[in-house]
Short mmCIF file of C-alpha atoms in Angstrom, two decimals:
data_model
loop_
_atom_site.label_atom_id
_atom_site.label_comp_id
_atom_site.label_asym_id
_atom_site.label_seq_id
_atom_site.Cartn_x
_atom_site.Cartn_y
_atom_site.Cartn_z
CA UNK A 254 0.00 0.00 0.00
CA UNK A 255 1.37 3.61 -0.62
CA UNK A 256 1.64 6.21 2.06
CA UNK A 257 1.24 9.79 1.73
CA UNK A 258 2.73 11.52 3.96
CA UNK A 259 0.75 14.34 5.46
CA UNK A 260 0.66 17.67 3.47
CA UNK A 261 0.69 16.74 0.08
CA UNK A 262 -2.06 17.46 -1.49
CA UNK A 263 -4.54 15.97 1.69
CA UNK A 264 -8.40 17.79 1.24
CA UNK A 265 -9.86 16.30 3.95
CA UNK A 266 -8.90 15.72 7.75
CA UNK A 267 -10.54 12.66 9.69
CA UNK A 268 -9.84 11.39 12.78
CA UNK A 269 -10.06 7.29 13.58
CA UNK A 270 -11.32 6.56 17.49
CA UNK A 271 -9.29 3.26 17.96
CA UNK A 272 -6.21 1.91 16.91
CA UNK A 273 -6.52 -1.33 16.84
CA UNK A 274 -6.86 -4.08 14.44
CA UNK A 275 -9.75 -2.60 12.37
CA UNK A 276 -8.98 0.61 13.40
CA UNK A 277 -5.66 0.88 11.98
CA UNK A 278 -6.83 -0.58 8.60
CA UNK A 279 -9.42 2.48 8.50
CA UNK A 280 -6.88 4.68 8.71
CA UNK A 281 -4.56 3.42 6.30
CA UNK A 282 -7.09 2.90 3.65
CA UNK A 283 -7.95 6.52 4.09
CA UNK A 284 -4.37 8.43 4.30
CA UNK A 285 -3.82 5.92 0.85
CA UNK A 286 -6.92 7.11 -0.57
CA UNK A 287 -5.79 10.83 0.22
CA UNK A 288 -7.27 12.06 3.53
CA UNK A 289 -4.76 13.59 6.44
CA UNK A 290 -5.27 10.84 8.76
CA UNK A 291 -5.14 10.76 13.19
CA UNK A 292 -5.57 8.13 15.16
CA UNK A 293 -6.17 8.10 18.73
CA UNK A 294 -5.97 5.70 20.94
CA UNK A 295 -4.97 4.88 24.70
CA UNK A 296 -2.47 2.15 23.94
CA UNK A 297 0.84 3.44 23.07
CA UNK A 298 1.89 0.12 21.51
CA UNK A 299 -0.97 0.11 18.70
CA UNK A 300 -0.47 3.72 17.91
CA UNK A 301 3.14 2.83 17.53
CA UNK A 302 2.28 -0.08 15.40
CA UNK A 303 -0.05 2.38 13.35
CA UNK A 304 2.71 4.86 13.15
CA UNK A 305 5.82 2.63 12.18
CA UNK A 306 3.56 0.96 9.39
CA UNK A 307 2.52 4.11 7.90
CA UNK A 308 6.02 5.79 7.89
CA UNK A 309 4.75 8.14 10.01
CA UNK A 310 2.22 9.46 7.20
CA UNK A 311 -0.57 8.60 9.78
CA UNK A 312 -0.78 10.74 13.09
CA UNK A 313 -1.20 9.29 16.75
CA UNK A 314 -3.01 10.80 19.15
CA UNK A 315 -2.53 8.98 22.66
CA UNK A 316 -6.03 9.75 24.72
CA UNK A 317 -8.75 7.68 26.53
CA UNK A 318 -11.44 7.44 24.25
CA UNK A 319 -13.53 6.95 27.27
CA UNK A 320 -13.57 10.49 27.89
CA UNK A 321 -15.79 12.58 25.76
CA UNK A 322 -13.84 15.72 25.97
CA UNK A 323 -11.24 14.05 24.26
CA UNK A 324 -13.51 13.12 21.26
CA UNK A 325 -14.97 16.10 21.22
CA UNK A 326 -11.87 17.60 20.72
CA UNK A 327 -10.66 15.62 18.12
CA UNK A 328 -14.08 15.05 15.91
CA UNK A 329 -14.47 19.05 15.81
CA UNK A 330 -10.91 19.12 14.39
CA UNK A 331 -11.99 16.91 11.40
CA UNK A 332 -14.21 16.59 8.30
CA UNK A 333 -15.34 13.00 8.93
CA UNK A 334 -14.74 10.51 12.03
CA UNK A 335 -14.44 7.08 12.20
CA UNK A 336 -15.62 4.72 14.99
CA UNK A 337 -13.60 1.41 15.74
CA UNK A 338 -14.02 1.41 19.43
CA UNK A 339 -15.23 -1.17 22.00
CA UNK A 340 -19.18 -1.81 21.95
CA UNK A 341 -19.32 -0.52 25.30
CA UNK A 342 -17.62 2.86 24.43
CA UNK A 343 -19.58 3.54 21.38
CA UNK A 344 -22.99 4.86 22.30
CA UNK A 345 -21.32 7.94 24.20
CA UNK A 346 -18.92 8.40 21.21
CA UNK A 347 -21.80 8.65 18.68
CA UNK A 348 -23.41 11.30 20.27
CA UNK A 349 -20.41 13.34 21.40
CA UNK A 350 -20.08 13.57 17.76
CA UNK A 351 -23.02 14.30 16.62
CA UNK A 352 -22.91 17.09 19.10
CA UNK A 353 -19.56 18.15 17.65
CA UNK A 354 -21.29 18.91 13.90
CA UNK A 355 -19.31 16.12 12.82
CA UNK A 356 -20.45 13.24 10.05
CA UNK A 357 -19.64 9.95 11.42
CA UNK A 358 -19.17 6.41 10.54
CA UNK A 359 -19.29 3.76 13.19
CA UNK A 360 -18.48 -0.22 13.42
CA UNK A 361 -18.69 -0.46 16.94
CA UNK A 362 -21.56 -3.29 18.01
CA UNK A 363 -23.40 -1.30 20.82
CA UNK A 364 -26.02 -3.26 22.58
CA UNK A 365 -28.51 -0.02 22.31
CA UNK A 366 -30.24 1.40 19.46
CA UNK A 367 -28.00 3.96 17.72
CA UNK A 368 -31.47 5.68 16.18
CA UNK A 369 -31.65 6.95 19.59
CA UNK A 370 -29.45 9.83 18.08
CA UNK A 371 -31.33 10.10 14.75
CA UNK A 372 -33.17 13.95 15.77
CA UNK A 373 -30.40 14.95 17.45
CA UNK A 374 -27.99 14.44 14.25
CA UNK A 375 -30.65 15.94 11.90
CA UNK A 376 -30.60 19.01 14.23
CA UNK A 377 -26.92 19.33 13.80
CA UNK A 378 -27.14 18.59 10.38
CA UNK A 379 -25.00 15.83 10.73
CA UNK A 380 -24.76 12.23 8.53
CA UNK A 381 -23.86 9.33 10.72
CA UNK A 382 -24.19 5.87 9.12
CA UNK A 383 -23.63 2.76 12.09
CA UNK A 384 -22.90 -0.79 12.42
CA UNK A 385 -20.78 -0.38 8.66
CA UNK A 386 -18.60 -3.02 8.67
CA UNK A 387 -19.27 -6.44 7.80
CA UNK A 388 -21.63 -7.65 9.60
CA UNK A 389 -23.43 -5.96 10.69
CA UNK A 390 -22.89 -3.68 7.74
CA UNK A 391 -22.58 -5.09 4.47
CA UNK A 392 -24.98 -7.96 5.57
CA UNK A 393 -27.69 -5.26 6.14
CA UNK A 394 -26.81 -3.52 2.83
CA UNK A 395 -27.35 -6.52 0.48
CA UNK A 396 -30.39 -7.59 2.48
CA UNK A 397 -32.05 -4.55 1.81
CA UNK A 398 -30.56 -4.64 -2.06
CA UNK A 399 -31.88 -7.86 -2.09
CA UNK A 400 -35.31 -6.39 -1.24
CA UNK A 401 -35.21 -3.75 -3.89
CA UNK A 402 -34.24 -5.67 -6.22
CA UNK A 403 -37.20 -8.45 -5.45
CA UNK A 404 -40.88 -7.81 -6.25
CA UNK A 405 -41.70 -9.85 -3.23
CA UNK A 406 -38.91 -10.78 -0.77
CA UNK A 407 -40.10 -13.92 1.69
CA UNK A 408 -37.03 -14.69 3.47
CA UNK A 409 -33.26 -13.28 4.27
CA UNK A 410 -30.82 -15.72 5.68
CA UNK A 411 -27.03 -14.27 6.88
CA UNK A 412 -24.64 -16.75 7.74
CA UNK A 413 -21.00 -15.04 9.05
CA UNK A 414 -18.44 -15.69 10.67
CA UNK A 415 -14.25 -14.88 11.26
CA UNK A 416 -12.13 -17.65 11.68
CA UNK A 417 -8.26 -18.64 11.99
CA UNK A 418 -7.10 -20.85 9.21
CA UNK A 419 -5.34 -22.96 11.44
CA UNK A 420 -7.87 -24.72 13.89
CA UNK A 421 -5.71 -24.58 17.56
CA UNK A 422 -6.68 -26.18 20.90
CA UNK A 423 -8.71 -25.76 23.41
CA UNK A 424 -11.03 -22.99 20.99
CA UNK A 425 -10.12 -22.96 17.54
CA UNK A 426 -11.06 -19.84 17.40
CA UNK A 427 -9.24 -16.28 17.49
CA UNK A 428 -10.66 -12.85 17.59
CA UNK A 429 -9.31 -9.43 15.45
CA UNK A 430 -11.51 -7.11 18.22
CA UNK A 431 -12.18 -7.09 22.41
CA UNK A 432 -13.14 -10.75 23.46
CA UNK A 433 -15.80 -8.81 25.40
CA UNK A 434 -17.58 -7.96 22.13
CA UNK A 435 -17.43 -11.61 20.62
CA UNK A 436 -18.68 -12.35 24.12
CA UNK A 437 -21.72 -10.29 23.71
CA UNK A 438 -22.95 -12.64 20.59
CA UNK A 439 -22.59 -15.21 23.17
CA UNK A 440 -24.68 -13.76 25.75
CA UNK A 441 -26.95 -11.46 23.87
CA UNK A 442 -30.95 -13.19 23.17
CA UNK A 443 -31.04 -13.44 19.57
CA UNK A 444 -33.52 -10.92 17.43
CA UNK A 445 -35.18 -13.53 14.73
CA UNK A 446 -38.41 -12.58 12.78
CA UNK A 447 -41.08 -15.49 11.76
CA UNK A 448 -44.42 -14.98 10.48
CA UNK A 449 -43.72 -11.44 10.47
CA UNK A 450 -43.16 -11.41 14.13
CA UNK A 451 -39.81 -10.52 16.39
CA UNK A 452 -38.86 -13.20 18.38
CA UNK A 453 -36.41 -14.41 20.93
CA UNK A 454 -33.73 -17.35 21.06
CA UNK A 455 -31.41 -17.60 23.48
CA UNK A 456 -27.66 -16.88 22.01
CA UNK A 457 -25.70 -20.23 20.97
CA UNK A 458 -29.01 -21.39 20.44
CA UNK A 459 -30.39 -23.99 17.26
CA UNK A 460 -26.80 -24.81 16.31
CA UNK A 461 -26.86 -26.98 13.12
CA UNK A 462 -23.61 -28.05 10.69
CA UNK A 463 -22.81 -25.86 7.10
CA UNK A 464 -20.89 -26.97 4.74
CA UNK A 465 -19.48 -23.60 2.98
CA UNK A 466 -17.29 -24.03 -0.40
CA UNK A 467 -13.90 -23.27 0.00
CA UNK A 468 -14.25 -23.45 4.58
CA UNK A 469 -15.90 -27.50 4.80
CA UNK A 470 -17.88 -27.99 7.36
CA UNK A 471 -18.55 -25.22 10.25
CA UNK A 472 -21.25 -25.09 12.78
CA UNK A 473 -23.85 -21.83 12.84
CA UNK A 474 -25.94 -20.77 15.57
CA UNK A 475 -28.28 -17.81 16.09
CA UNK A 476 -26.87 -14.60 17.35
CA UNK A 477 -28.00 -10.91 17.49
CA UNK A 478 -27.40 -9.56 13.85
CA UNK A 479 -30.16 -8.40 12.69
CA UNK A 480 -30.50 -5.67 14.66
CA UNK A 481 -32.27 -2.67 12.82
CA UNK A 482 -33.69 -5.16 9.98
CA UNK A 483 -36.16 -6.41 12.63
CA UNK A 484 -38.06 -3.53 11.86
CA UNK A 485 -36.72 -1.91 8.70
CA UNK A 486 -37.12 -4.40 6.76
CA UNK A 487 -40.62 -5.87 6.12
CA UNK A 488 -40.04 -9.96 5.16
CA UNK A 489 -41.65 -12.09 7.33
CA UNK A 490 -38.91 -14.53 7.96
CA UNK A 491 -35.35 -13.19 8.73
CA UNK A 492 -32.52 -14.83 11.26
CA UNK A 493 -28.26 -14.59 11.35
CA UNK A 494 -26.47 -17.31 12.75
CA UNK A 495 -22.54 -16.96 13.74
CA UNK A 496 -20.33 -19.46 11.98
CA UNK A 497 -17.85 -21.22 13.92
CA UNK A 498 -15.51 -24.67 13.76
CA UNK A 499 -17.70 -27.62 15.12
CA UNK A 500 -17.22 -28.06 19.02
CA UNK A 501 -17.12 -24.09 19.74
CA UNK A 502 -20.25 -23.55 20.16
CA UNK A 503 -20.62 -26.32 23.26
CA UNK A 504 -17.50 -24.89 25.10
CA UNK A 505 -18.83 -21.36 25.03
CA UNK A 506 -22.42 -22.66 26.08
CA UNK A 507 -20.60 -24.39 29.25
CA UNK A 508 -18.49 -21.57 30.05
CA UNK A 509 -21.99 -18.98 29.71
CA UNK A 510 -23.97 -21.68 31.56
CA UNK A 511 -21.16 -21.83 34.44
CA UNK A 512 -20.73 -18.13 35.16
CA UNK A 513 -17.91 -16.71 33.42
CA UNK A 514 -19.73 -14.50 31.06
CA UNK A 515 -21.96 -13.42 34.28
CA UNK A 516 -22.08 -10.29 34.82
CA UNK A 517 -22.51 -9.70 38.51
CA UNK A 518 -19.91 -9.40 40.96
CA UNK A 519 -18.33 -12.19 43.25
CA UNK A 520 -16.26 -11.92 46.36
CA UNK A 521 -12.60 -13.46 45.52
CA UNK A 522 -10.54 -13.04 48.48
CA UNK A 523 -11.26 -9.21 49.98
CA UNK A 524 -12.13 -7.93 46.05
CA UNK A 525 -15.10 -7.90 44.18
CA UNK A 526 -14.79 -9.19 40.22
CA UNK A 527 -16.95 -9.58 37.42
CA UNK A 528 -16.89 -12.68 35.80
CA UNK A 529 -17.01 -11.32 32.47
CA UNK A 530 -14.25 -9.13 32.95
CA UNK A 531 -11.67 -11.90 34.66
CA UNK A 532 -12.55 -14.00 31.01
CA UNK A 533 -12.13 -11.70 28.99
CA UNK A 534 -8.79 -10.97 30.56
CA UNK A 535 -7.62 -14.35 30.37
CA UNK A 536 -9.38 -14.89 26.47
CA UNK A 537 -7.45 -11.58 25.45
CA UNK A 538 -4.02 -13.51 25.27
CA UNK A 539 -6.09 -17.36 24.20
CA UNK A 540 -8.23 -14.97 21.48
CA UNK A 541 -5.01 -13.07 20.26
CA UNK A 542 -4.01 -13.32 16.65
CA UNK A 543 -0.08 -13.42 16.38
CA UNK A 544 2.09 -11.32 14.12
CA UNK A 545 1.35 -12.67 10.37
CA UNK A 546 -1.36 -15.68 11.51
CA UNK A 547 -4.25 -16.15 8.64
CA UNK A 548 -7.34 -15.57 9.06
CA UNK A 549 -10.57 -16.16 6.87
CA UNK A 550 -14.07 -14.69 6.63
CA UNK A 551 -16.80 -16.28 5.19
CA UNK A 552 -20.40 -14.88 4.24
CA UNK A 553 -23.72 -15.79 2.70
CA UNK A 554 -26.62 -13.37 2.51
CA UNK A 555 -29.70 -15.31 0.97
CA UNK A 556 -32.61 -14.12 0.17
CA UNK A 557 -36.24 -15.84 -1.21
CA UNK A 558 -38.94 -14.25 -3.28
CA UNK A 559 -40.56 -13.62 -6.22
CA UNK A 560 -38.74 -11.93 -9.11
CA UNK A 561 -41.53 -11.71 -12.18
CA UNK A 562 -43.49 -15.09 -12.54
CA UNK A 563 -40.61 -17.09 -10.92
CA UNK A 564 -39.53 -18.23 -7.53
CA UNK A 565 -36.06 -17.20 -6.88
CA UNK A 566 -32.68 -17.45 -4.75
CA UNK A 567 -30.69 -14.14 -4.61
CA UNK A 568 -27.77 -14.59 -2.99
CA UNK A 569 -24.23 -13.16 -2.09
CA UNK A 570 -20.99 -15.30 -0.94
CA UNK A 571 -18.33 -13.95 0.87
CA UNK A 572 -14.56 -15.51 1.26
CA UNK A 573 -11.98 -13.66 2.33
CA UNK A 574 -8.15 -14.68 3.77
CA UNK A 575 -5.25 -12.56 5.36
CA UNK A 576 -3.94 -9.79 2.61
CA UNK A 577 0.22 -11.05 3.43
CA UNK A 578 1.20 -8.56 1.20
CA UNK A 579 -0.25 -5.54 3.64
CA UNK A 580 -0.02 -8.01 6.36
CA UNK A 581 -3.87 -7.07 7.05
CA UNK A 582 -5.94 -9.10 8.83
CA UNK A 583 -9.65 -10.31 6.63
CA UNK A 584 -11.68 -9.35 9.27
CA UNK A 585 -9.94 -5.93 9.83
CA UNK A 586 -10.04 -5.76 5.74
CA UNK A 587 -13.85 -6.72 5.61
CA UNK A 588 -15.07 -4.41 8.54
CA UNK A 589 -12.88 -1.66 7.75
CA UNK A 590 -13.27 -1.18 3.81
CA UNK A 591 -16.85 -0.91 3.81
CA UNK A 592 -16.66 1.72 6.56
CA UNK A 593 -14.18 3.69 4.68
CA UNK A 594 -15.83 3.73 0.94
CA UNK A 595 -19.10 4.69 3.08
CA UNK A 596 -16.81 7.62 4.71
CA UNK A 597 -15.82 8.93 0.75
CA UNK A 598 -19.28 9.13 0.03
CA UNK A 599 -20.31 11.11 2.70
CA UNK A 600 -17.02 13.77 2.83
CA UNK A 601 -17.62 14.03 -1.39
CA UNK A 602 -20.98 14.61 -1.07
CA UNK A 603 -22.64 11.46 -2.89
CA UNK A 604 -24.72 10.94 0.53
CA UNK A 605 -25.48 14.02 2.47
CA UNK A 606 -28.51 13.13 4.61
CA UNK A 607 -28.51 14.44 8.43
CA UNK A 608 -29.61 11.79 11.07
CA UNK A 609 -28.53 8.73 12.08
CA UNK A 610 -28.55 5.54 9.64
CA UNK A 611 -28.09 1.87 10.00
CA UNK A 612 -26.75 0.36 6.67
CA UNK A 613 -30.08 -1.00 4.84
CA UNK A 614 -30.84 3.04 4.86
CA UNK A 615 -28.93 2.61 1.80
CA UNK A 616 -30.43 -0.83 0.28
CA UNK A 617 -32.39 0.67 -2.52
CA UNK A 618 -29.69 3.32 -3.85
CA UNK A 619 -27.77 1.46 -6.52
CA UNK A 620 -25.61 4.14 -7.04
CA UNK A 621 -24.27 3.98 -3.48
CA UNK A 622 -24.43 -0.34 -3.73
CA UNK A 623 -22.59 0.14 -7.06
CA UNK A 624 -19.85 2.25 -5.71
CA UNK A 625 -19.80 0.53 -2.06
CA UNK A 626 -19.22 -2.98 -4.04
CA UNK A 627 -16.73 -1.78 -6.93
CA UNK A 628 -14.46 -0.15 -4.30
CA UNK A 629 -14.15 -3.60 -2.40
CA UNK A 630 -13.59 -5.44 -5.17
CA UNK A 631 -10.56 -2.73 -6.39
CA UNK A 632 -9.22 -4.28 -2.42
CA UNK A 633 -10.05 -7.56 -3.60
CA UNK A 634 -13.36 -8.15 -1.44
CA UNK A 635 -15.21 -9.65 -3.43
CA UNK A 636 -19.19 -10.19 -3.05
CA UNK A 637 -20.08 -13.04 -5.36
CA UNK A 638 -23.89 -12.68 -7.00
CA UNK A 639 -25.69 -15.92 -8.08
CA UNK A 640 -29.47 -16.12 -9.02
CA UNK A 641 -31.19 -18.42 -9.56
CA UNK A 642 -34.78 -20.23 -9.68
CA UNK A 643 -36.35 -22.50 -6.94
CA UNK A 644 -37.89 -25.33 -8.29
#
């Protein structure tokens, strides 16, 4: 990847909250693609890491992201802003933006409803699109594509999931983000719609085997995407599953059912601790990808209906591995990318609508799909179209 360095010929300033994995692929898609880039972040070793990689064409900011003054600060210094923080930091983040006259795009997966926000951003006059990254994000997108494109859409399946291509003991499983926030699909009641209805399953729930080209066999189990489709979206039958290596799903069911995601304090010795936290402590170092490990993501968005006189499957396949050549993580790649062609659009102008915005917002306007999917596949993520009839 080229780096600019900063002050020749930059137009536009943005700021990235979070330096890590995802983060720091934000930010160098966007100094490459021309923006004057900072990053803040309260670890000096991943702004380092951001630094060192960019040749110092990317600049660190070392701050708490937990404090609002400090984003305040920063997003009223910039043209756009970029959210790759913790789920738990990201609510308070959107709206110190918003508040800063900012526009702002957002991968964090906050447990509350972002369209909290939505009148306060239109009376700023501020565009903020959330939950852009891969799913959610791009899921949402093609689901509400696939709806536009449909005359009658009666079902949207997403299958996803991020995955080490080497399977290790005990988990076979890593994570490219906080193991609290893959925690919360473990813990979080799963949003489903039948018969036109929301409805609940517990997370981990209905597990059942996949075989995926190009992956073999993985197991998939119901989790929290949907989100904002549950009542964007009217199709009477929508659910995501996760996607994981057969056998993860059981050990994260006996460590949920025995406590350690529980979030209420116990007495160890004369301190209180929070069972989530103490796991996600130890899971940080079991969880960690190391320097140059491969990774893989793998997609499906389905969809059901009636296109003309025929019954149809519309569908889009997703499989993506480690970029060794940037040394870029998929997930980071997959999350980050869609985020950042999303960010273009709204500092050039091609969206420019105040309030807050989940990604299906943007379902039915091919010329933001078009754009959105021709600038992943120039960073060779490639969304794979087949359609075809249902006999």
């Amino acid at each position: 990847m080229k780096f600019q360095k900063s002050g020749e010929a930059m137009t536009s300033k943005a700021v990235v909250f979070g330096a890590g994995m995802v983060g720091s692929v934000i930010a160098e898609d966007l100094i490459a693609s021309g923006f004057q880039v900072t990053v803040t972040d309260r670890s000096d070793a991943a702004l380092a890491r951001v630094s060192e990689r960019s040749n110092g064409a990317i600049s660190i900011q070392q701050a708490d992201c937990s404090d609002q003054q400090v984003i305040a600060a920063l997003a009223s210094d910039a043209d756009i802003a970029f959210g790759a923080l913790p789920s738990w930091l990201g609510l308070d983040a959107l709206e110190t933006v918003i508040k800063s006259g900012t526009p702002y795009c957002d991968i964090s997966f906050m447990a509350e409803d972002p369209r909290k926000f939505d009148q306060l951003a239109k009376e700023n006059g501020v565009t903020c699109i959330v939950d852009f990254g891969v799913a959610p994000g791009m899921s949402h997108l093609l689901c509400s594509y696939a709806v536009h494109i449909l005359d009658e859409c009666h079902r949207l399946e997403i299958v996803v999931g991020g995955l080490p291509v080497e399977r290790k003991w005990p988990f076979e499983y890593k994570a490219p983000f906080s193991p609290r926030d893959v925690i919360e699909e473990y813990i979080r009641p799963a949003r489903l719609v039948e018969h036109g209805s929301v409805v609940t399953r517990p997370a981990l729930s209905e597990c059942v085997l996949m075989d995926l080209p190009g992956v073999g066999t993985l197991e998939a189990f119901n989790s929290d995407g949907l989100r904002t489709l549950c009542d964007t979206l009217d199709v009477p039958f929508m659910r995501e599953r996760t996607l994981r290596y057969p056998g993860h799903t059981k050990m994260m069911r006996v460590l949920r059912d025995s406590g350690f995601f529980s979030e209420q304090s116990i007495v160890v010795g004369d301190r209180e601790v929070r069972p989530i936290d103490m796991t996600s402590k130890i899971l940080i170092d079991s969880w960690k990808y190391e320097q140059g490990e491969a990774d893989l993501t793998v997609m499906q968005v389905e969809a059901e209906g009636k296109l003309a006189d025929e019954y149809v499957r519309l569908c889009w396949d997703l499989l993506d591995h480690y970029d060794s050549a940037e040394d870029q993580s998929s997930m980071a790649r997959t999350t980050g990318f869609p985020a950042t062609a999303m960010g273009r659009m709204v500092v050039d102008g091609t969206i420019d609508i105040p309030g807050v915005h989940p990604p299906e917002s943007f379902g039915s306007n091919t010329t933001v799909v078009t754009r959105l999917l021709a600038e992943l596949n120039e960073r060779n993520v490639s969304y794979i179209k087949t359609l075809e009839p249902i006999l």
